[in-house]
Coordinates of C-alpha atoms in Angstrom, one line a residue:
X1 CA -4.3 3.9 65.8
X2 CA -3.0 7.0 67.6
X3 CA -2.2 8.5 63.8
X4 CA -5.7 7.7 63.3
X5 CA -7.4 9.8 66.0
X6 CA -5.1 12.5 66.1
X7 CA -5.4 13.1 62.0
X8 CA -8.5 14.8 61.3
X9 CA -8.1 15.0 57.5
X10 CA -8.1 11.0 57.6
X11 CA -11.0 10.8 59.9
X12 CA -13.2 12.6 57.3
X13 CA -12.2 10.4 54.3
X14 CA -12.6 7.3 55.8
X15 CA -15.7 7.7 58.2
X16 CA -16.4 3.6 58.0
X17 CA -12.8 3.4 59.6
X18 CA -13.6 2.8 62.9
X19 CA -16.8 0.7 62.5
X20 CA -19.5 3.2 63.1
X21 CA -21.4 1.7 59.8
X22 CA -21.2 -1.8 61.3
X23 CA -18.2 -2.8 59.0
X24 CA -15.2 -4.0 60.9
X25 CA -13.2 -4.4 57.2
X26 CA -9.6 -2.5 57.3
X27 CA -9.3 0.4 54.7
X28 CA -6.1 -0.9 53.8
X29 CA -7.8 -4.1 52.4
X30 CA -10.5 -2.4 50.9
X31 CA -10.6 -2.9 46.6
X32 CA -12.6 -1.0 44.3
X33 CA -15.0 -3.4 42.5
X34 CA -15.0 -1.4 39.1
X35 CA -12.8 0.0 36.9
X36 CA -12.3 3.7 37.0
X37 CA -14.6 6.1 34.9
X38 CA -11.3 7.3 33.1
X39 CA -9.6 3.5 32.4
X40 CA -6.4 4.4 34.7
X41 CA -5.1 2.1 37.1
X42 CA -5.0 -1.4 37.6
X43 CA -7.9 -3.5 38.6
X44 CA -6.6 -7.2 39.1
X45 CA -10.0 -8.3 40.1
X46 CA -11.4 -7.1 36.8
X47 CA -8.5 -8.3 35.0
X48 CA -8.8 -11.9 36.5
X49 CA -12.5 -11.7 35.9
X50 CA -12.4 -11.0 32.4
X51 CA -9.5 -13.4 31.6
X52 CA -11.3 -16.3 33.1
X53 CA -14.9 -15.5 31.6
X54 CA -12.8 -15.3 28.2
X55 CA -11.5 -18.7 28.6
X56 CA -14.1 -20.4 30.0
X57 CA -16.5 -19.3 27.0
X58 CA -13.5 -20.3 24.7
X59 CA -13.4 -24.1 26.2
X60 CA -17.3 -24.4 25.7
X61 CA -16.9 -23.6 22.1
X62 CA -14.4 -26.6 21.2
X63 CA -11.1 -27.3 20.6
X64 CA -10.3 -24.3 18.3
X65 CA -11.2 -22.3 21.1
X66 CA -9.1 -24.0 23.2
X67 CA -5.8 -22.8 21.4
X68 CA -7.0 -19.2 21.1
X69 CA -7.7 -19.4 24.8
X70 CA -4.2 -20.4 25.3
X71 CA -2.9 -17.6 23.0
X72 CA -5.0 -15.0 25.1
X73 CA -3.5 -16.5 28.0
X74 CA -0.1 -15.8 27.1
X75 CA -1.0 -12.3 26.0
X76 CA -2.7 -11.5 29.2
X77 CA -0.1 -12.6 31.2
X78 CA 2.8 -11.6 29.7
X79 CA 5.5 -9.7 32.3
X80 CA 6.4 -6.9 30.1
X81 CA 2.8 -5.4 29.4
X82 CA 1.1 -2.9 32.1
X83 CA -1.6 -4.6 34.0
X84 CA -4.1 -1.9 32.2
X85 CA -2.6 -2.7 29.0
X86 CA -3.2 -6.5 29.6
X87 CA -6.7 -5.7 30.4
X88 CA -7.4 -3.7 27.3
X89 CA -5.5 -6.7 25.1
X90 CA -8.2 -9.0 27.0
X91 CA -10.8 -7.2 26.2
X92 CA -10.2 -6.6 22.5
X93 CA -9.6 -10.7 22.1
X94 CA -13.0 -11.4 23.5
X95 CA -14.2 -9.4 20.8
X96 CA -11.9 -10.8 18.4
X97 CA -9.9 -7.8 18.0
X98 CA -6.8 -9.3 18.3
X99 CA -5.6 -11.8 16.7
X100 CA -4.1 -14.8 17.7
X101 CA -0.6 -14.8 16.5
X102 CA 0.5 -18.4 17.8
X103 CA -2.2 -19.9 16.3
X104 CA -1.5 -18.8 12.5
X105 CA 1.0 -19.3 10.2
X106 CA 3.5 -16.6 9.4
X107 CA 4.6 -17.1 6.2
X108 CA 8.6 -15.1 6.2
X109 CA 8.6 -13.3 3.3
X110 CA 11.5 -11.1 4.5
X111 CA 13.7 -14.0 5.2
X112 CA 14.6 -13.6 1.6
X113 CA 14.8 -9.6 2.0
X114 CA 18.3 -9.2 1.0
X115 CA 18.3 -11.4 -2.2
X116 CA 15.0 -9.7 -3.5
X117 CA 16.6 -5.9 -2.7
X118 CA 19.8 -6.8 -4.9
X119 CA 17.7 -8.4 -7.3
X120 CA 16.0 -4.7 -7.6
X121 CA 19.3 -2.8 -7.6
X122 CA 20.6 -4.8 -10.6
X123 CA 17.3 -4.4 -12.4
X124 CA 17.0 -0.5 -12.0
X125 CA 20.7 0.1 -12.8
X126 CA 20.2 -1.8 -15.6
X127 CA 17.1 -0.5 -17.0
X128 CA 19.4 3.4 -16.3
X129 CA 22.0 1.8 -18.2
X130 CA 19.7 0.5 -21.0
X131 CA 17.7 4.1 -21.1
X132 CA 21.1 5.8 -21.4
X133 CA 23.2 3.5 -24.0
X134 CA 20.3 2.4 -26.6
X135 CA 17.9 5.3 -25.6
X136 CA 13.9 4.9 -26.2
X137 CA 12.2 3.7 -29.6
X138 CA 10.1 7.0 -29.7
X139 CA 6.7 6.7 -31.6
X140 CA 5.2 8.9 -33.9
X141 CA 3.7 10.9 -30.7
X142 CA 6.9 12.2 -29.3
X143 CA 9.6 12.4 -32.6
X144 CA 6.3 13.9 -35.0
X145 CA 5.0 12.7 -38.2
X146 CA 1.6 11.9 -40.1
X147 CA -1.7 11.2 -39.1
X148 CA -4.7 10.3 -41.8
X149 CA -8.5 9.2 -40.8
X150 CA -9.1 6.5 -43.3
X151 CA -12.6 4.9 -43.9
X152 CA -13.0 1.9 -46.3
X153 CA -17.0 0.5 -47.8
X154 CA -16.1 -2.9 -46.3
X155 CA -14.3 -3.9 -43.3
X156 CA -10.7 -4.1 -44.1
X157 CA -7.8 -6.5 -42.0
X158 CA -5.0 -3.9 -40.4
X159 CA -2.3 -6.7 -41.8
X160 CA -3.8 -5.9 -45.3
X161 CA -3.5 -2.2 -45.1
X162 CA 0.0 -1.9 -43.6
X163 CA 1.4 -4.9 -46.9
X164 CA -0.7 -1.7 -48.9
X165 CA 1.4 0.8 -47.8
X166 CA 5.0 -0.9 -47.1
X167 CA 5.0 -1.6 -51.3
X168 CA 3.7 2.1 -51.8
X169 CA 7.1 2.9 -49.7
X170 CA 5.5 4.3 -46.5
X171 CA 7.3 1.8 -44.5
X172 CA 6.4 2.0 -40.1
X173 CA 3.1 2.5 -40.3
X174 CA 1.0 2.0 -37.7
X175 CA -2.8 1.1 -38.5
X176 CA -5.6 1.3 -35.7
X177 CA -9.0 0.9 -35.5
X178 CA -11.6 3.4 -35.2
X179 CA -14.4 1.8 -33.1
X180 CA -15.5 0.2 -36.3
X181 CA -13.1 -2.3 -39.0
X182 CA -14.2 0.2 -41.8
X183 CA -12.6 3.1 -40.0
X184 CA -8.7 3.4 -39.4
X185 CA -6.1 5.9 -38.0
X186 CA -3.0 5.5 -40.0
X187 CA 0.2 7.3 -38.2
X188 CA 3.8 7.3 -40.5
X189 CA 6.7 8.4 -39.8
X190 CA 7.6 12.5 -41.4
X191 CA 7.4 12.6 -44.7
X192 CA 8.5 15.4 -47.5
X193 CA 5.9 16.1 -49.0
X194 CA 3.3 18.5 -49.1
X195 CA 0.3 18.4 -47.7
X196 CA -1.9 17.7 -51.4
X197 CA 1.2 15.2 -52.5
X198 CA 0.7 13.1 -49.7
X199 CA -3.0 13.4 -49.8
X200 CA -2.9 12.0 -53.2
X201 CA 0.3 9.4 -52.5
X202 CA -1.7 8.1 -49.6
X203 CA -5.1 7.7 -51.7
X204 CA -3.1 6.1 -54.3
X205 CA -0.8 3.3 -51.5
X206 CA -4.6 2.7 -49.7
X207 CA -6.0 2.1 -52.8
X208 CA -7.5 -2.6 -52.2
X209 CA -9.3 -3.8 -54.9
X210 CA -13.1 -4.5 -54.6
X211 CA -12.7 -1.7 -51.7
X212 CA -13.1 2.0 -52.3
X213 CA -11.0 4.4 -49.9
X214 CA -11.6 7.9 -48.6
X215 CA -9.1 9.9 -46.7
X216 CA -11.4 12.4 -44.3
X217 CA -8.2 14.1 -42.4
X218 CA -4.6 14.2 -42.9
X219 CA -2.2 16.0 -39.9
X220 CA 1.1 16.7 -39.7
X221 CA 3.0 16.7 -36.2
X222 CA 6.0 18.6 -36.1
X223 CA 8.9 17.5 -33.8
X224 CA 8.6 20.5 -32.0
X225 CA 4.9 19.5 -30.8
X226 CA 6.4 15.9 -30.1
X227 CA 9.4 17.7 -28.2
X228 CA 6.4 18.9 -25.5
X229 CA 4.7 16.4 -25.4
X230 CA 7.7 14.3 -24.4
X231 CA 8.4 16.6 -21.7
X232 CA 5.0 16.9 -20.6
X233 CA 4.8 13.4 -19.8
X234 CA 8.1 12.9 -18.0
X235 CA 6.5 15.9 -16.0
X236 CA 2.9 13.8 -15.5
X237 CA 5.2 10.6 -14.3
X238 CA 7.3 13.0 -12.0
X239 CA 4.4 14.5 -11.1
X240 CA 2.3 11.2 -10.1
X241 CA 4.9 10.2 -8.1
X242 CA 5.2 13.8 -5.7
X243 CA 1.3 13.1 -5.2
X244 CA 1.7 9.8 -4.0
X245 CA 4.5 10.5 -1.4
X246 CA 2.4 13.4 0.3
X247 CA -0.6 11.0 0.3
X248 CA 1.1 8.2 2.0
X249 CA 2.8 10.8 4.0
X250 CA -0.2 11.9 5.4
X251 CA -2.5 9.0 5.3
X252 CA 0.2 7.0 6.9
X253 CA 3.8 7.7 7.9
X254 CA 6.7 9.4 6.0
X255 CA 8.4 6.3 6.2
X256 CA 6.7 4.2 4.5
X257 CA 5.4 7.0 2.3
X258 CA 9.0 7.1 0.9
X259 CA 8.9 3.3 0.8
X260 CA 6.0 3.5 -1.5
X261 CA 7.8 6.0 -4.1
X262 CA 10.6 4.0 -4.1
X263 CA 9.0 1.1 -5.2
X264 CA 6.8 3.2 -7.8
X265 CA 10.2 4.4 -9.4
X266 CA 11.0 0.9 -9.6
X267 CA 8.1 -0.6 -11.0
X268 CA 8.2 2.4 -13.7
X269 CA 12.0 2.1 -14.8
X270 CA 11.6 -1.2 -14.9
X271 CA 8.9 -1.3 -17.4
X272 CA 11.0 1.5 -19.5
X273 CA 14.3 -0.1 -19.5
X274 CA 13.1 -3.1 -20.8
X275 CA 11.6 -1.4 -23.5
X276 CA 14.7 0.3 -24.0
X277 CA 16.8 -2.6 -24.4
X278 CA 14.8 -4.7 -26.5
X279 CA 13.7 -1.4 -28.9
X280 CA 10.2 -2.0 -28.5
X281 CA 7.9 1.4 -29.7
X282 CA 7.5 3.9 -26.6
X283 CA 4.3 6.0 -28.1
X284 CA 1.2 7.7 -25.4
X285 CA -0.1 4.1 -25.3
X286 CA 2.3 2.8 -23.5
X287 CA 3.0 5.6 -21.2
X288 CA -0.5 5.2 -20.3
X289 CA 0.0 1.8 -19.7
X290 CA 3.2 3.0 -17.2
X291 CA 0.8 5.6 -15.5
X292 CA -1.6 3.2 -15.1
X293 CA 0.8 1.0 -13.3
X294 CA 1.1 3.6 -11.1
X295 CA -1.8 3.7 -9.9
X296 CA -2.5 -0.2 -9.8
X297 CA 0.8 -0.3 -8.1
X298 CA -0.2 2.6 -4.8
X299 CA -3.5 0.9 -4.3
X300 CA -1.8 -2.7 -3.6
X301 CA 1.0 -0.8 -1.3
X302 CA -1.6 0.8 0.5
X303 CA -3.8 -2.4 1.1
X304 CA -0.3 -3.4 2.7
X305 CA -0.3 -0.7 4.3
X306 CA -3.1 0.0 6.2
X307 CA -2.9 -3.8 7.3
X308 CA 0.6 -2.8 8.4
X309 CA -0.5 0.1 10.5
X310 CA -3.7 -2.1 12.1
X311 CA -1.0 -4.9 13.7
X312 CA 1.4 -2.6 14.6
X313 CA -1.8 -0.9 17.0
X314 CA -3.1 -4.3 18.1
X315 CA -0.9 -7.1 17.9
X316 CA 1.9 -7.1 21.6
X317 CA 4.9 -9.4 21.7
X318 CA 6.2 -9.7 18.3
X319 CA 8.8 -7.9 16.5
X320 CA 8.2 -4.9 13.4
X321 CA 9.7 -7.7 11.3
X322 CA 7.2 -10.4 12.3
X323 CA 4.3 -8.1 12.1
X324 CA 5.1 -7.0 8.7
X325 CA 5.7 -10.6 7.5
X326 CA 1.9 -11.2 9.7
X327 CA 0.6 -7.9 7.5
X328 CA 2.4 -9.4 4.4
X329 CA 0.4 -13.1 4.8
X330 CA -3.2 -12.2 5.7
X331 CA -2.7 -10.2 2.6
X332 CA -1.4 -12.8 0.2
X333 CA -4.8 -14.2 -0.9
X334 CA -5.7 -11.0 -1.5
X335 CA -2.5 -9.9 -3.4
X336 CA -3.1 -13.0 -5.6
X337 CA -6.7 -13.2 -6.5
X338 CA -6.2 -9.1 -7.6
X339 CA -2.9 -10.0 -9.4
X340 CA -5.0 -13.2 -11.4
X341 CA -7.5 -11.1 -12.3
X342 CA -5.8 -8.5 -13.9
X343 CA -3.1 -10.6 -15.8
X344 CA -6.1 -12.3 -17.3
X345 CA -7.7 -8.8 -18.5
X346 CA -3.6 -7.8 -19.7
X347 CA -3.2 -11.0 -21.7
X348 CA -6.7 -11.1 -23.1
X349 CA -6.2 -7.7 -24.7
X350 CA -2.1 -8.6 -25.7
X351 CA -3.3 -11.5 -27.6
X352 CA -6.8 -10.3 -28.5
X353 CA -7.1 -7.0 -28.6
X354 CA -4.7 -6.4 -32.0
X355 CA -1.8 -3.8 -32.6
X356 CA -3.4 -0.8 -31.3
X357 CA -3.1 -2.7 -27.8
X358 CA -0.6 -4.7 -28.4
X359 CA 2.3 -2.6 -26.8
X360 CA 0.0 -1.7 -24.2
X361 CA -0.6 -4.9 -22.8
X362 CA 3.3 -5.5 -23.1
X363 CA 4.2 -2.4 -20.8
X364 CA 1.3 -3.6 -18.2
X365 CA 2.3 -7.1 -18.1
X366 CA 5.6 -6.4 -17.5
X367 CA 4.7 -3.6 -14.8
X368 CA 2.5 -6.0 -13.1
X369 CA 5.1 -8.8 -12.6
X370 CA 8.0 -5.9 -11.2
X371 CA 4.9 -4.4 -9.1
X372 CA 3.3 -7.6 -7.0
X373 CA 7.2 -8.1 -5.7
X374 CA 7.6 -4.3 -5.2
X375 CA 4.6 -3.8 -3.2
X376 CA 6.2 -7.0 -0.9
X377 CA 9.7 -6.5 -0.7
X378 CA 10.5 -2.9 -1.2
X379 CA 7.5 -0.8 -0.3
X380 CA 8.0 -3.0 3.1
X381 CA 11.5 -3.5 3.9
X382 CA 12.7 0.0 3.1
X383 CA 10.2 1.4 5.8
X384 CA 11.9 -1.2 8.8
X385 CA 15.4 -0.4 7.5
X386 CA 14.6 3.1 8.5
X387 CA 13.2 2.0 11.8
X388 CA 9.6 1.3 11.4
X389 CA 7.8 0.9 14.9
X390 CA 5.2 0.6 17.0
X391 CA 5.8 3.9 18.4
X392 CA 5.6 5.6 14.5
X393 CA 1.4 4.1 14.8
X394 CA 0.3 5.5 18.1
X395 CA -1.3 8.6 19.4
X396 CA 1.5 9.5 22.5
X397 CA -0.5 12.1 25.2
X398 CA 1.4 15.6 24.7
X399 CA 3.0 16.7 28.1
X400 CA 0.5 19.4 29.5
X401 CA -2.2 16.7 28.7
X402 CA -1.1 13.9 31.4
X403 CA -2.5 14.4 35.1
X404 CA -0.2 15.4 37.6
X405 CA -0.1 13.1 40.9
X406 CA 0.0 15.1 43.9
X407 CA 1.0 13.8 47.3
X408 CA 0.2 15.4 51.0
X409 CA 2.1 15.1 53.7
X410 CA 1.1 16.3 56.8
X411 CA 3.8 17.5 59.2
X412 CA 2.1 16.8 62.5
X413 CA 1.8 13.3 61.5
X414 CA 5.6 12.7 61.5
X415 CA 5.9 14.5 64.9
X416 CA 3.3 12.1 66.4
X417 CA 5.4 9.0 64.4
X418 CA 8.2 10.2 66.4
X419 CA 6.6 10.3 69.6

C-alpha cells in the first residue's frame, strides 16, 4: 500500500481504491462488464455469456440443435483461435453465419484431383495435336464461296433442296431456313462462274416440280474476306479470354483468376480438337456456340468462386483443401440443376432444330460436358496448387493504421520498491 499513497498518478485513476465510495472491491479484481466500443480485447465474461445463451437456445429447439450446439462448441473453444476471434465466430453462429462443418457432409471431390488433371493434359495435347495434324474443316464463312436468298410458293423440305442441287453438281451445300420454310439461305462452296452463269445455273438446279423458285440475292465471298474473318475470330476468342482474367482478377484474386482462364482454354480446345479430328464443319455457328461456352463456362466458375471466397472468410479449423471441397458441395445441386437444364435446351435444338443448328448444338454439348468438370477440377485445384489461403480473402490492417500500446513507468516508484 505504500506504492499506493506515495503515487499520485494512481490515486487519481482509481479514486474508489481506497473505499471512499463504500466499495471495499480490489482494482485488481475489477472486470469490465461490456465489450469495448472498438471490439479489442478479450472479454471472457461476454464470451462465456454468449456461448452459453447460444447453446441453451440450441437444446430448446431439439435434437438438430443439439449437434450444431456441439459444433459451436468446438469452434468456440478451440486453443488456436484468439479469445476475440472466438467471440466474433460465436456470434456469427448464433445468427447462423457460420456454418456447421461437422455436421455436413463433405463430399471430396479433390481426392481424385490428380487423375482428373491428367485426364485434362491428355485431352488438350490431343485436341493441339488434332488442330495441327488434320487442321479445321473450315465452312463457307472462313475459306469463301456463294451465298443465294432463295424463296419457294410452298414450303419446301431442306433434304429436298440439297438432293436438287447435288444432281445439278453443286455438291456441299448447305440449306438454312429463313424464319419461314418458304424462304432459304443456300451457301456453296466457290464456284467459276460468273455472277449471271450461276444466277441462271442455280435457277435451273432449284428448279421442284409443282414449286416455282425465285433467286432475290446471290454473293460471292472471296477468300480474302474469309481470311479476316478467320483472324478476327481467333482475335474475339483471345480477346474473351484477357477480359475474363482481369475480371476475376479484380473481382476476386489473381490466383484463381488464372485458374479460371485456364480452364476456359480448356473447355474451348477441347470443343475445337474434337472437331478437328472427327472433320466436322467449323463455320461462325459454331464458333458462336464456342464463345458462348465461354461465357456459360465463367459464370459457373464464378458461382464457385464467390462460395469459395465466403468459407475461406467464415469457416476456422479446416484446411484450403477442405474448404474448397465444402465450396465445391454446397454447390453441387446447383452445378447440376443449371447443367440439366441447359443440356435439355442443347439436345432439343441438336435433334429438333434441323441443319442450321445442328453443328451448333454439337459444339455446345460437347463444351458443356468438358466445362461442368473444368469449373470443379481445374478452375479449383490450380488456384491451391499455387497456394490459395485464407490470408489471399482478408482485409490485413496496413502498419500506420494499428494503435500503438504505450507503457509508463514511473521512476520514483521503483526507488520506493527498493526501499
Amino acid at each position: 500500500m505504500t506504492i499506493d499513497k506515495n503515487n499520485p498518478l494512481e490515486q487519481q485513476n482509481n479514486p474508489d481504491r481506497d473505499g471512499s465510495n463504500g466499495s471495499n472491491v480490489d482494482a485488481s479484481t475489477r472486470r469490465r462488464k461490456k465489450p469495448r466500443r472498438n471490439g479489442k480485447g478479450s472479454n471472457t465474461q461476454t464470451n462465456n455469456f454468449t456461448a452459453e445463451s447460444t447453446t441453451s437456445k440450441s437444446r430448446r429447439s431439439g435434437k438438430g440443435s443439439e449437434k450444431d450446439s456441439k459444433a459451436l462448441a468446438t469452434q468456440v473453444t478451440d486453443p488456436n483461435l484468439p479469445s476475440s476471434d472466438a467471440a466474433d465466430d460465436a456470434a456469427a453462429a448464433a445468427e447462423g453465419g457460420i456454418k456447421a462443418v461437422g455436421d455436413q457432409r463433405i463430399i471430396p471431390f479433390l481426392k481424385i484431383e490428380k487423375p482428373m488433371i491428367f485426364l485434362s493434359l491428355f485431352l488438350v495435347i490431343g485436341s493441339i495435336i488434332a488442330i495441327a495434324v488434320n487442321g479445321l474443316n473450315l465452312g463457307l464463312d472462313f475459306t469463301g464461296g456463294v451465298s443465294a436468298d432463295v424463296r419457294y410458293e410452298q414450303p419446301v423440305e431442306q433434304v429436298e433442296v440439297v438432293q436438287s442441287l447435288a444432281d445439278n453438281g453443286f455438291d456441299d451445300a448447305v440449306v438454312q431456313y429463313l424464319g419461314t420454310r418458304e424462304e432459304l439461305l443456300i451457301r456453296l462452296p466457290p464456284q467459276s462462274d460468273s455472277v449471271d452463269g450461276l444466277n441462271a445455273s442455280l435457277n435451273e438446279a432449284l428448279s421442284l416440280p409443282n414449286n416455282d423458285v425465285e433467286i432475290s440475292n446471290v454473293n460471292i465471298i472471296g477468300s480474302q474476306v474469309g481470311n479476316e474473318i478467320y483472324l478476327n475470330s481467333v482475335m474475339s476468342l483471345v480477346l474473351a479470354l484477357v477480359c475474363m482474367l482481369g475480371y476475376v482478377a479484380l473481382r476476386f484474386q489473381f490466383k484463381l483468376a488464372l485458374g479460371a482462364v485456364l480452364s476456359l482454354f480448356h473447355d474451348a480446345i477441347v470443343t475445337i480438337g474434337v472437331f478437328a479430328l472427327f472433320g466436322f464443319p467449323f463455320d461462325l455457328t459454331v464458333l458462336a456456340a464456342v464463345l458462348a461456352l465461354v461465357g456459360y463456362s465463367i459464370n459457373d466458375t464464378i458461382v464457385v468462386y464467390d462460395r469459395i471466397r465466403e468459407n475461406f472468410r467464415r469457416v476456422r479449423g479446416i484446411t484450403p483443401r477442405q474448404t474448397i471441397d465444402l465450396s465445391l458441395t454446397e454447390t453441387l445441386r446447383r452445378t447440376i440443376m443449371t447443367i440439366s437444364t441447359v443440356l435439355l435446351v442443347v439436345l432439343a435444338m441438336l435433334f429438333l432444330g434441323g441443319d442450321g443448328l445442328f453443328w451448333f448444338s454439337v459444339a455446345l454439348f460437347i463444351g458443356l460436358l468438358a466445362g461442368t468438370y473444368s469449373s470443379t477440377y481445374i478452375a479449383s485445384s490450380i488456384p491451391l496448387r499455387m497456394g490459395l489461403s485464407r490470408d489471399d480473402f482478408i482485409v490485413k490492417v496496413k502498419p500506420e493504421f494499428e494503435e500503438e500500446i504505450v507503457t509508463f513507468n514511473d521512476p520514483k516508484m521503483f526507488e520506493q520498491e527498493k526501499i
